[in-house]
């Protein structure tokens, strides 16, 4: 067998190797909701999981399958299911695998909407402990007899805490826990959770993988490392029909996607799929820009703190240097308390004031006034979020243009 191809080469040939009609280089956008069979046995076999095929596109169609194939290859995983959004992927994963009475250990630094949906699961009878995941010991201490899942993010938003990814992976392997890693902030180009024993990898495809802020999507990838045969919540029906390795991801496709209904549209799947082809190129530039900008801001007298894993001052700098390919494109910084943070943001001309992240464009948002506003001043103070904190998702602009934009806005704000 020939040597496996590199990250980008693999993506560029991925659709073609699935052999779409006429030698097309892209998988077409299949808009059909349903499929017809000349011999009804074909339909029966699809329903009984005996052959691969399509029946009704809530559970997938050839366009989403092609994207799932790409995500699986990017993550070095075994199989992927896509969803309409990252939140749909997270919700479906927990709904498909967890029951009332089960216990989850989750990061105390979760993305706000993920934290909020975890509260919904708690209201439905799931116990969840939120712990500081920068030390695996906190996860170990929180585990109970009924713990089924550990849920972490790679780099937290906005203060960039990095989970103790490898040690938590070892702990989950020892205790047979499903280890879910939300890889959105890093993307599979910067980090592959399969390398730290993750069972399932979540991506918001809306962010770096799609990359252009023009389509919503989400995915769950099974790395193939977890032994689903001994997972107590796999249904008897699936155990009788599906080979052991596919039990987890099939239950997510059926209970999470088919029953939950958060299906990715074929048009969005196509946009994300084309965007994904340049993931490595975009991230090389974005990470370079972020590193350069972080160093500039850290040295600036009107900036009191910069949170970026690529800086030697970051508490998990050594960890990300050993585990990640780059340090990512997300950072936060705090401007001097004498500066009006909103007026400073209004002086930026290249940087766009917007809440998305993982876009080609650099986007900035004041944290306390927006994404953490609902928490209130007291909770923000506890979490170390000052009113002058700004989150940046660094894009792929020419580096000098970005630096110059911050230089002029800081200079004007300081006088
Ligand atoms: C944005 C985001 C999500 C949710 O993704 P959507 O596609 O916006 O639903 C989940 N996790 C993290 C870490 C995110 O940044």
Short mmCIF file of C-alpha atoms and ligand atoms in Angstrom, two decimals:
data_model
loop_
_atom_site.label_atom_id
_atom_site.label_comp_id
_atom_site.label_asym_id
_atom_site.label_seq_id
_atom_site.Cartn_x
_atom_site.Cartn_y
_atom_site.Cartn_z
CA UNK A 1 0.00 0.00 0.00
CA UNK A 2 1.24 3.51 -0.78
CA UNK A 3 2.12 5.94 1.99
CA UNK A 4 -0.89 7.85 3.39
CA UNK A 5 -1.21 11.32 1.85
CA UNK A 6 -0.96 14.57 3.82
CA UNK A 7 -3.84 16.47 5.43
CA UNK A 8 -4.69 18.79 2.52
CA UNK A 9 -3.98 16.34 -0.33
CA UNK A 10 -6.34 13.85 1.32
CA UNK A 11 -9.12 16.45 1.54
CA UNK A 12 -8.69 17.59 -2.08
CA UNK A 13 -9.16 14.04 -3.41
CA UNK A 14 -11.76 12.92 -0.90
CA UNK A 15 -14.92 13.59 -2.95
CA UNK A 16 -13.42 12.32 -6.22
CA UNK A 17 -12.50 8.97 -4.66
CA UNK A 18 -16.18 8.46 -3.71
CA UNK A 19 -16.74 8.40 -7.50
CA UNK A 20 -19.51 10.94 -8.11
CA UNK A 21 -21.14 10.95 -11.58
CA UNK A 22 -19.15 12.03 -14.68
CA UNK A 23 -15.86 12.23 -12.76
CA UNK A 24 -17.02 15.34 -10.86
CA UNK A 25 -14.38 16.64 -8.44
CA UNK A 26 -17.02 17.70 -5.92
CA UNK A 27 -19.79 15.58 -4.51
CA UNK A 28 -22.99 17.13 -5.98
CA UNK A 29 -25.62 18.79 -3.78
CA UNK A 30 -28.27 16.06 -3.54
CA UNK A 31 -31.54 17.78 -2.72
CA UNK A 32 -33.77 14.68 -2.82
CA UNK A 33 -35.52 13.97 0.47
CA UNK A 34 -36.24 10.36 -0.38
CA UNK A 35 -34.92 7.49 -2.51
CA UNK A 36 -36.81 5.00 -4.65
CA UNK A 37 -35.99 1.31 -5.14
CA UNK A 38 -36.98 -0.79 -8.19
CA UNK A 39 -36.82 -3.92 -6.03
CA UNK A 40 -38.36 -3.29 -2.61
CA UNK A 41 -35.83 -5.70 -1.06
CA UNK A 42 -33.27 -2.88 -1.47
CA UNK A 43 -35.38 -0.59 0.72
CA UNK A 44 -35.91 -3.36 3.26
CA UNK A 45 -32.15 -4.02 3.46
CA UNK A 46 -31.42 -0.33 4.11
CA UNK A 47 -33.99 -0.27 6.92
CA UNK A 48 -32.53 -3.43 8.44
CA UNK A 49 -28.94 -2.05 8.31
CA UNK A 50 -27.94 -4.86 5.92
CA UNK A 51 -26.72 -2.57 3.12
CA UNK A 52 -25.51 1.01 2.98
CA UNK A 53 -28.01 3.20 1.22
CA UNK A 54 -30.50 5.98 1.72
CA UNK A 55 -34.18 5.96 2.61
CA UNK A 56 -35.07 9.41 3.95
CA UNK A 57 -32.58 12.23 4.16
CA UNK A 58 -33.19 13.24 7.77
CA UNK A 59 -30.66 10.45 8.47
CA UNK A 60 -28.26 11.58 5.77
CA UNK A 61 -27.77 11.82 2.02
CA UNK A 62 -24.75 11.48 -0.32
CA UNK A 63 -23.74 15.14 0.19
CA UNK A 64 -23.62 14.90 3.98
CA UNK A 65 -21.98 11.46 3.70
CA UNK A 66 -19.15 13.00 1.65
CA UNK A 67 -18.60 15.67 4.32
CA UNK A 68 -18.74 13.02 7.08
CA UNK A 69 -16.04 11.13 5.21
CA UNK A 70 -13.87 14.27 5.11
CA UNK A 71 -14.31 14.99 8.82
CA UNK A 72 -13.46 11.37 9.65
CA UNK A 73 -10.26 11.63 7.63
CA UNK A 74 -9.31 14.99 9.19
CA UNK A 75 -9.83 13.63 12.70
CA UNK A 76 -8.12 10.30 12.01
CA UNK A 77 -11.34 8.69 13.24
CA UNK A 78 -13.56 5.76 12.28
CA UNK A 79 -16.95 7.34 11.43
CA UNK A 80 -18.76 10.68 11.65
CA UNK A 81 -22.33 11.94 11.86
CA UNK A 82 -23.06 15.55 10.83
CA UNK A 83 -25.73 17.85 12.27
CA UNK A 84 -27.36 21.20 11.49
CA UNK A 85 -25.19 23.02 14.08
CA UNK A 86 -22.50 22.30 16.65
CA UNK A 87 -25.12 22.61 19.40
CA UNK A 88 -27.30 19.99 17.64
CA UNK A 89 -24.28 17.65 17.61
CA UNK A 90 -23.65 18.15 21.35
CA UNK A 91 -27.33 17.80 22.30
CA UNK A 92 -27.75 14.68 20.16
CA UNK A 93 -24.65 13.02 21.60
CA UNK A 94 -25.82 13.39 25.18
CA UNK A 95 -29.46 12.50 24.36
CA UNK A 96 -28.38 9.39 22.46
CA UNK A 97 -26.01 8.00 25.09
CA UNK A 98 -27.04 9.24 28.54
CA UNK A 99 -30.04 8.36 30.73
CA UNK A 100 -31.63 9.95 33.79
CA UNK A 101 -29.64 8.78 36.80
CA UNK A 102 -26.31 8.80 34.92
CA UNK A 103 -23.51 11.16 35.87
CA UNK A 104 -21.31 13.32 33.62
CA UNK A 105 -18.14 15.18 34.55
CA UNK A 106 -17.84 18.35 32.47
CA UNK A 107 -15.53 21.32 32.22
CA UNK A 108 -16.41 24.34 34.34
CA UNK A 109 -15.18 26.51 31.42
CA UNK A 110 -17.69 25.24 28.83
CA UNK A 111 -18.90 27.37 25.91
CA UNK A 112 -21.96 29.26 27.23
CA UNK A 113 -24.63 27.47 25.18
CA UNK A 114 -23.12 24.07 26.00
CA UNK A 115 -23.19 24.98 29.70
CA UNK A 116 -26.81 26.01 29.26
CA UNK A 117 -27.91 22.78 27.55
CA UNK A 118 -26.10 20.81 30.29
CA UNK A 119 -28.41 22.60 32.75
CA UNK A 120 -31.37 21.35 30.69
CA UNK A 121 -30.05 17.77 31.00
CA UNK A 122 -29.70 18.27 34.76
CA UNK A 123 -33.33 19.41 34.89
CA UNK A 124 -34.20 16.10 33.17
CA UNK A 125 -32.47 13.97 35.81
CA UNK A 126 -28.85 13.70 34.63
CA UNK A 127 -26.27 14.55 37.31
CA UNK A 128 -23.41 16.74 36.09
CA UNK A 129 -20.32 17.88 38.00
CA UNK A 130 -18.48 20.90 36.59
CA UNK A 131 -14.78 20.86 37.42
CA UNK A 132 -11.58 22.70 36.57
CA UNK A 133 -10.34 20.41 33.78
CA UNK A 134 -6.87 21.95 33.61
CA UNK A 135 -5.95 19.22 36.14
CA UNK A 136 -7.08 15.61 35.56
CA UNK A 137 -7.08 15.07 39.31
CA UNK A 138 -10.22 17.23 39.60
CA UNK A 139 -11.94 14.97 37.06
CA UNK A 140 -10.82 11.83 38.94
CA UNK A 141 -12.11 13.23 42.24
CA UNK A 142 -15.53 13.98 40.71
CA UNK A 143 -16.07 10.49 39.27
CA UNK A 144 -18.78 8.31 40.81
CA UNK A 145 -19.98 4.73 40.25
CA UNK A 146 -22.62 6.01 37.80
CA UNK A 147 -20.28 8.28 35.81
CA UNK A 148 -20.63 7.50 32.11
CA UNK A 149 -19.07 10.43 30.29
CA UNK A 150 -16.42 13.13 30.59
CA UNK A 151 -16.99 16.23 28.43
CA UNK A 152 -14.23 18.79 27.81
CA UNK A 153 -13.22 21.43 25.28
CA UNK A 154 -9.65 21.78 24.03
CA UNK A 155 -9.19 25.54 24.54
CA UNK A 156 -11.84 27.37 26.58
CA UNK A 157 -13.47 30.57 25.44
CA UNK A 158 -12.72 33.39 26.30
CA UNK A 159 -9.89 32.89 28.83
CA UNK A 160 -8.14 30.08 26.86
CA UNK A 161 -7.75 27.53 29.67
CA UNK A 162 -6.50 24.27 28.11
CA UNK A 163 -7.82 20.96 29.42
CA UNK A 164 -5.37 18.40 30.82
CA UNK A 165 -6.25 16.43 27.70
CA UNK A 166 -3.83 13.49 27.81
CA UNK A 167 -4.17 12.74 31.53
CA UNK A 168 -7.98 12.91 31.34
CA UNK A 169 -7.75 10.50 28.39
CA UNK A 170 -5.75 8.04 30.49
CA UNK A 171 -8.24 8.34 33.34
CA UNK A 172 -11.20 7.69 31.01
CA UNK A 173 -9.46 4.63 29.52
CA UNK A 174 -8.83 3.23 33.00
CA UNK A 175 -12.41 3.83 34.13
CA UNK A 176 -14.11 2.92 30.82
CA UNK A 177 -15.72 6.36 30.50
CA UNK A 178 -16.85 7.85 27.21
CA UNK A 179 -14.41 10.74 26.66
CA UNK A 180 -15.98 13.52 24.58
CA UNK A 181 -13.68 16.30 23.35
CA UNK A 182 -15.13 19.43 21.72
CA UNK A 183 -12.35 20.24 19.22
CA UNK A 184 -14.00 23.38 17.79
CA UNK A 185 -11.41 25.87 19.08
CA UNK A 186 -8.48 23.91 17.75
CA UNK A 187 -9.90 22.06 14.72
CA UNK A 188 -8.37 18.77 13.57
CA UNK A 189 -5.54 20.62 11.85
CA UNK A 190 -4.22 22.03 15.13
CA UNK A 191 -5.08 19.03 17.33
CA UNK A 192 -6.43 15.50 16.94
CA UNK A 193 -8.23 14.32 20.10
CA UNK A 194 -7.74 10.70 18.95
CA UNK A 195 -4.11 11.23 20.05
CA UNK A 196 -5.22 11.58 23.69
CA UNK A 197 -7.64 8.63 23.66
CA UNK A 198 -10.85 10.61 23.00
CA UNK A 199 -13.88 8.38 22.30
CA UNK A 200 -15.94 11.03 20.48
CA UNK A 201 -14.84 14.30 18.90
CA UNK A 202 -17.30 17.17 18.46
CA UNK A 203 -16.74 19.95 15.94
CA UNK A 204 -18.81 23.02 15.25
CA UNK A 205 -18.32 22.95 11.47
CA UNK A 206 -19.57 26.55 11.49
CA UNK A 207 -16.20 27.67 12.84
CA UNK A 208 -12.77 26.74 11.44
CA UNK A 209 -13.75 23.74 9.29
CA UNK A 210 -16.33 25.64 7.19
CA UNK A 211 -14.26 28.70 7.90
CA UNK A 212 -16.04 31.47 6.00
CA UNK A 213 -19.00 32.34 8.21
CA UNK A 214 -21.45 31.26 5.52
CA UNK A 215 -22.88 27.94 6.78
CA UNK A 216 -23.90 26.38 10.11
CA UNK A 217 -23.00 22.77 10.85
CA UNK A 218 -21.78 20.32 13.48
CA UNK A 219 -20.29 16.85 13.69
CA UNK A 220 -19.53 13.95 16.01
CA UNK A 221 -16.68 11.62 15.11
CA UNK A 222 -16.15 8.22 16.71
CA UNK A 223 -12.39 7.67 16.99
CA UNK A 224 -12.86 3.89 17.21
CA UNK A 225 -11.04 3.75 20.57
CA UNK A 226 -14.00 3.17 22.89
CA UNK A 227 -15.35 -0.33 23.50
CA UNK A 228 -19.11 0.20 23.06
CA UNK A 229 -19.95 -3.44 23.70
CA UNK A 230 -19.61 -2.86 27.45
CA UNK A 231 -21.45 0.51 27.45
CA UNK A 232 -24.68 -0.11 29.39
CA UNK A 233 -26.89 2.35 27.46
CA UNK A 234 -26.61 0.73 24.01
CA UNK A 235 -30.07 -0.53 23.02
CA UNK A 236 -30.73 -4.25 22.64
CA UNK A 237 -32.07 -3.72 19.11
CA UNK A 238 -28.77 -2.23 17.97
CA UNK A 239 -26.69 -4.87 19.76
CA UNK A 240 -28.52 -7.52 17.72
CA UNK A 241 -27.94 -5.78 14.36
CA UNK A 242 -24.76 -3.73 14.38
CA UNK A 243 -21.13 -4.79 14.61
CA UNK A 244 -19.62 -3.80 17.99
CA UNK A 245 -17.31 -1.02 16.72
CA UNK A 246 -20.26 0.84 15.13
CA UNK A 247 -22.65 0.64 18.11
CA UNK A 248 -21.90 4.10 19.54
CA UNK A 249 -21.97 6.12 16.34
CA UNK A 250 -25.05 4.22 15.07
CA UNK A 251 -26.94 4.99 18.25
CA UNK A 252 -25.98 8.67 17.81
CA UNK A 253 -27.19 8.59 14.18
CA UNK A 254 -30.48 6.93 15.08
CA UNK A 255 -31.46 8.44 18.41
CA UNK A 256 -29.53 11.69 17.99
CA UNK A 257 -29.97 12.56 14.30
CA UNK A 258 -32.95 10.53 13.05
CA UNK A 259 -35.07 11.06 16.19
CA UNK A 260 -33.64 14.43 17.24
CA UNK A 261 -33.96 15.76 13.70
CA UNK A 262 -31.11 18.30 13.66
CA UNK A 263 -30.13 17.40 10.09
CA UNK A 264 -27.48 19.31 8.14
CA UNK A 265 -28.86 20.66 4.85
CA UNK A 266 -27.08 19.47 1.69
CA UNK A 267 -26.41 23.08 0.64
CA UNK A 268 -24.67 23.83 3.95
CA UNK A 269 -22.80 20.51 3.77
CA UNK A 270 -21.45 21.52 0.36
CA UNK A 271 -20.32 24.99 1.55
CA UNK A 272 -18.58 23.46 4.57
CA UNK A 273 -17.01 20.76 2.44
CA UNK A 274 -15.46 23.30 0.04
CA UNK A 275 -14.35 25.47 2.97
CA UNK A 276 -12.66 22.49 4.62
CA UNK A 277 -10.29 22.06 1.67
CA UNK A 278 -8.29 25.11 2.78
CA UNK A 279 -8.42 24.48 6.55
CA UNK A 280 -4.67 23.92 6.85
CA UNK A 281 -3.79 27.00 4.78
CA UNK A 282 -6.21 29.23 6.63
CA UNK A 283 -5.07 28.04 10.05
CA UNK A 284 -1.38 28.41 9.25
CA UNK A 285 -2.04 32.08 8.50
CA UNK A 286 -4.51 32.63 11.35
CA UNK A 287 -2.19 31.02 13.92
CA UNK A 288 0.77 33.06 12.63
CA UNK A 289 -1.31 36.24 12.84
CA UNK A 290 -2.52 35.33 16.34
CA UNK A 291 1.00 34.60 17.58
CA UNK A 292 2.35 37.89 16.15
CA UNK A 293 -0.57 39.91 17.46
CA UNK A 294 -0.42 38.30 20.93
CA UNK A 295 3.26 39.26 21.23
CA UNK A 296 2.50 42.82 20.06
CA UNK A 297 -0.39 43.24 22.51
CA UNK A 298 1.51 41.70 25.44
CA UNK A 299 4.32 44.24 24.95
CA UNK A 300 1.92 47.22 24.65
CA UNK A 301 1.72 49.49 27.74
CA UNK A 302 -2.06 49.98 27.36
CA UNK A 303 -2.78 46.23 27.42
CA UNK A 304 -2.84 44.76 30.92
CA UNK A 305 -3.19 41.06 30.06
CA UNK A 306 -3.20 38.73 27.06
CA UNK A 307 -4.63 35.20 27.14
CA UNK A 308 -3.10 33.13 24.34
CA UNK A 309 -1.64 29.61 24.65
CA UNK A 310 1.19 30.53 22.27
CA UNK A 311 2.67 32.99 24.80
CA UNK A 312 5.30 31.70 27.25
CA UNK A 313 3.29 33.49 29.99
CA UNK A 314 0.26 31.20 29.42
CA UNK A 315 -0.11 28.59 32.22
CA UNK A 316 -0.58 25.71 29.72
CA UNK A 317 1.98 26.89 27.15
CA UNK A 318 4.17 23.80 27.63
CA UNK A 319 1.14 21.52 27.29
CA UNK A 320 -0.09 23.07 24.03
CA UNK A 321 3.47 23.14 22.68
CA UNK A 322 3.68 19.38 23.14
CA UNK A 323 0.13 18.38 22.12
CA UNK A 324 -0.90 20.92 19.46
CA UNK A 325 0.48 21.58 15.99
CA UNK A 326 -0.04 25.36 16.49
CA UNK A 327 -1.54 27.42 19.32
CA UNK A 328 -4.80 28.32 17.60
CA UNK A 329 -6.42 31.54 16.39
CA UNK A 330 -8.41 32.50 19.49
CA UNK A 331 -7.19 34.94 22.14
CA UNK A 332 -8.48 37.43 24.65
CA UNK A 333 -6.89 40.53 26.04
CA UNK A 334 -7.69 43.14 28.64
CA UNK A 335 -7.14 46.79 27.86
CA UNK A 336 -6.01 49.20 30.56
CA UNK A 337 -8.87 50.16 32.90
CA UNK A 338 -8.43 53.84 31.91
CA UNK A 339 -9.55 52.97 28.37
CA UNK A 340 -13.19 52.93 27.28
CA UNK A 341 -13.29 49.41 25.86
CA UNK A 342 -16.24 50.03 23.50
CA UNK A 343 -14.75 53.27 22.15
CA UNK A 344 -11.48 51.40 21.55
CA UNK A 345 -13.32 48.70 19.58
CA UNK A 346 -15.05 51.37 17.49
CA UNK A 347 -11.63 52.70 16.47
CA UNK A 348 -10.67 49.38 14.85
CA UNK A 349 -11.04 49.59 11.08
CA UNK A 350 -9.88 46.19 9.80
CA UNK A 351 -11.20 44.13 12.70
CA UNK A 352 -14.96 43.52 12.63
CA UNK A 353 -17.09 43.74 15.77
CA UNK A 354 -18.91 40.41 15.63
CA UNK A 355 -19.62 37.33 17.74
CA UNK A 356 -18.59 34.46 15.46
CA UNK A 357 -15.21 32.78 15.53
CA UNK A 358 -13.15 30.68 13.15
CA UNK A 359 -13.94 33.05 10.28
CA UNK A 360 -11.42 34.18 7.64
CA UNK A 361 -11.94 37.72 9.00
CA UNK A 362 -10.66 38.89 12.38
CA UNK A 363 -13.63 39.35 14.72
CA UNK A 364 -13.65 41.10 18.10
CA UNK A 365 -16.26 41.16 20.84
CA UNK A 366 -16.34 42.79 24.30
CA UNK A 367 -16.88 39.81 26.63
CA UNK A 368 -18.61 41.25 29.73
CA UNK A 369 -21.10 43.29 27.69
CA UNK A 370 -22.14 40.43 25.35
CA UNK A 371 -21.40 36.69 25.64
CA UNK A 372 -21.02 36.87 29.45
CA UNK A 373 -23.58 39.62 30.04
CA UNK A 374 -26.35 37.29 31.29
CA UNK A 375 -24.10 35.99 34.08
CA UNK A 376 -24.14 39.30 35.91
CA UNK A 377 -21.27 41.32 37.42
CA UNK A 378 -20.79 39.08 40.46
CA UNK A 379 -20.35 35.80 38.51
CA UNK A 380 -18.07 37.59 36.05
CA UNK A 381 -15.87 38.83 38.88
CA UNK A 382 -15.65 35.27 40.28
CA UNK A 383 -14.66 34.00 36.83
CA UNK A 384 -12.03 36.70 36.35
CA UNK A 385 -13.79 38.48 33.48
CA UNK A 386 -13.11 42.24 33.73
CA UNK A 387 -15.28 44.79 31.88
CA UNK A 388 -12.38 45.63 29.58
CA UNK A 389 -11.80 42.08 28.26
CA UNK A 390 -11.98 41.62 24.48
CA UNK A 391 -12.14 38.29 22.71
CA UNK A 392 -10.52 38.00 19.31
CA UNK A 393 -10.92 35.36 16.67
CA UNK A 394 -7.93 36.08 14.49
CA UNK A 395 -8.42 35.75 10.73
CA UNK A 396 -6.21 35.49 7.69
CA UNK A 397 -5.67 39.17 6.83
CA UNK A 398 -2.18 40.37 5.99
CA UNK A 399 -0.33 40.41 9.30
CA UNK A 400 0.89 44.02 9.02
CA UNK A 401 -2.67 45.30 8.44
CA UNK A 402 -3.86 43.68 11.66
CA UNK A 403 -0.97 44.93 13.78
CA UNK A 404 -1.35 48.43 12.34
CA UNK A 405 -5.08 48.42 13.12
CA UNK A 406 -4.47 47.62 16.79
CA UNK A 407 -1.54 50.06 16.96
CA UNK A 408 -3.61 53.01 15.73
CA UNK A 409 -6.68 52.15 17.85
CA UNK A 410 -4.60 51.82 21.04
CA UNK A 411 -2.68 55.00 20.33
CA UNK A 412 -5.89 56.97 19.80
CA UNK A 413 -7.44 55.47 22.95
CA UNK A 414 -4.48 56.31 25.15
CA UNK A 415 -4.36 60.02 24.40
C1 LIG B 1 -19.66 27.69 18.48
C2 LIG B 1 -19.35 26.56 19.38
C3 LIG B 1 -20.26 25.50 19.53
C4 LIG B 1 -21.62 25.52 18.89
O1 LIG B 1 -21.54 25.48 17.52
P1 LIG B 1 -22.73 26.08 16.57
O2 LIG B 1 -22.36 25.56 15.23
O3 LIG B 1 -22.66 27.56 16.68
O4 LIG B 1 -24.00 25.51 17.09
C5 LIG B 1 -19.92 24.47 20.36
N1 LIG B 1 -18.74 24.42 20.99
C6 LIG B 1 -17.83 25.41 20.86
C7 LIG B 1 -16.55 25.30 21.60
C8 LIG B 1 -18.11 26.50 20.05
O5 LIG B 1 -17.22 27.49 19.94
#
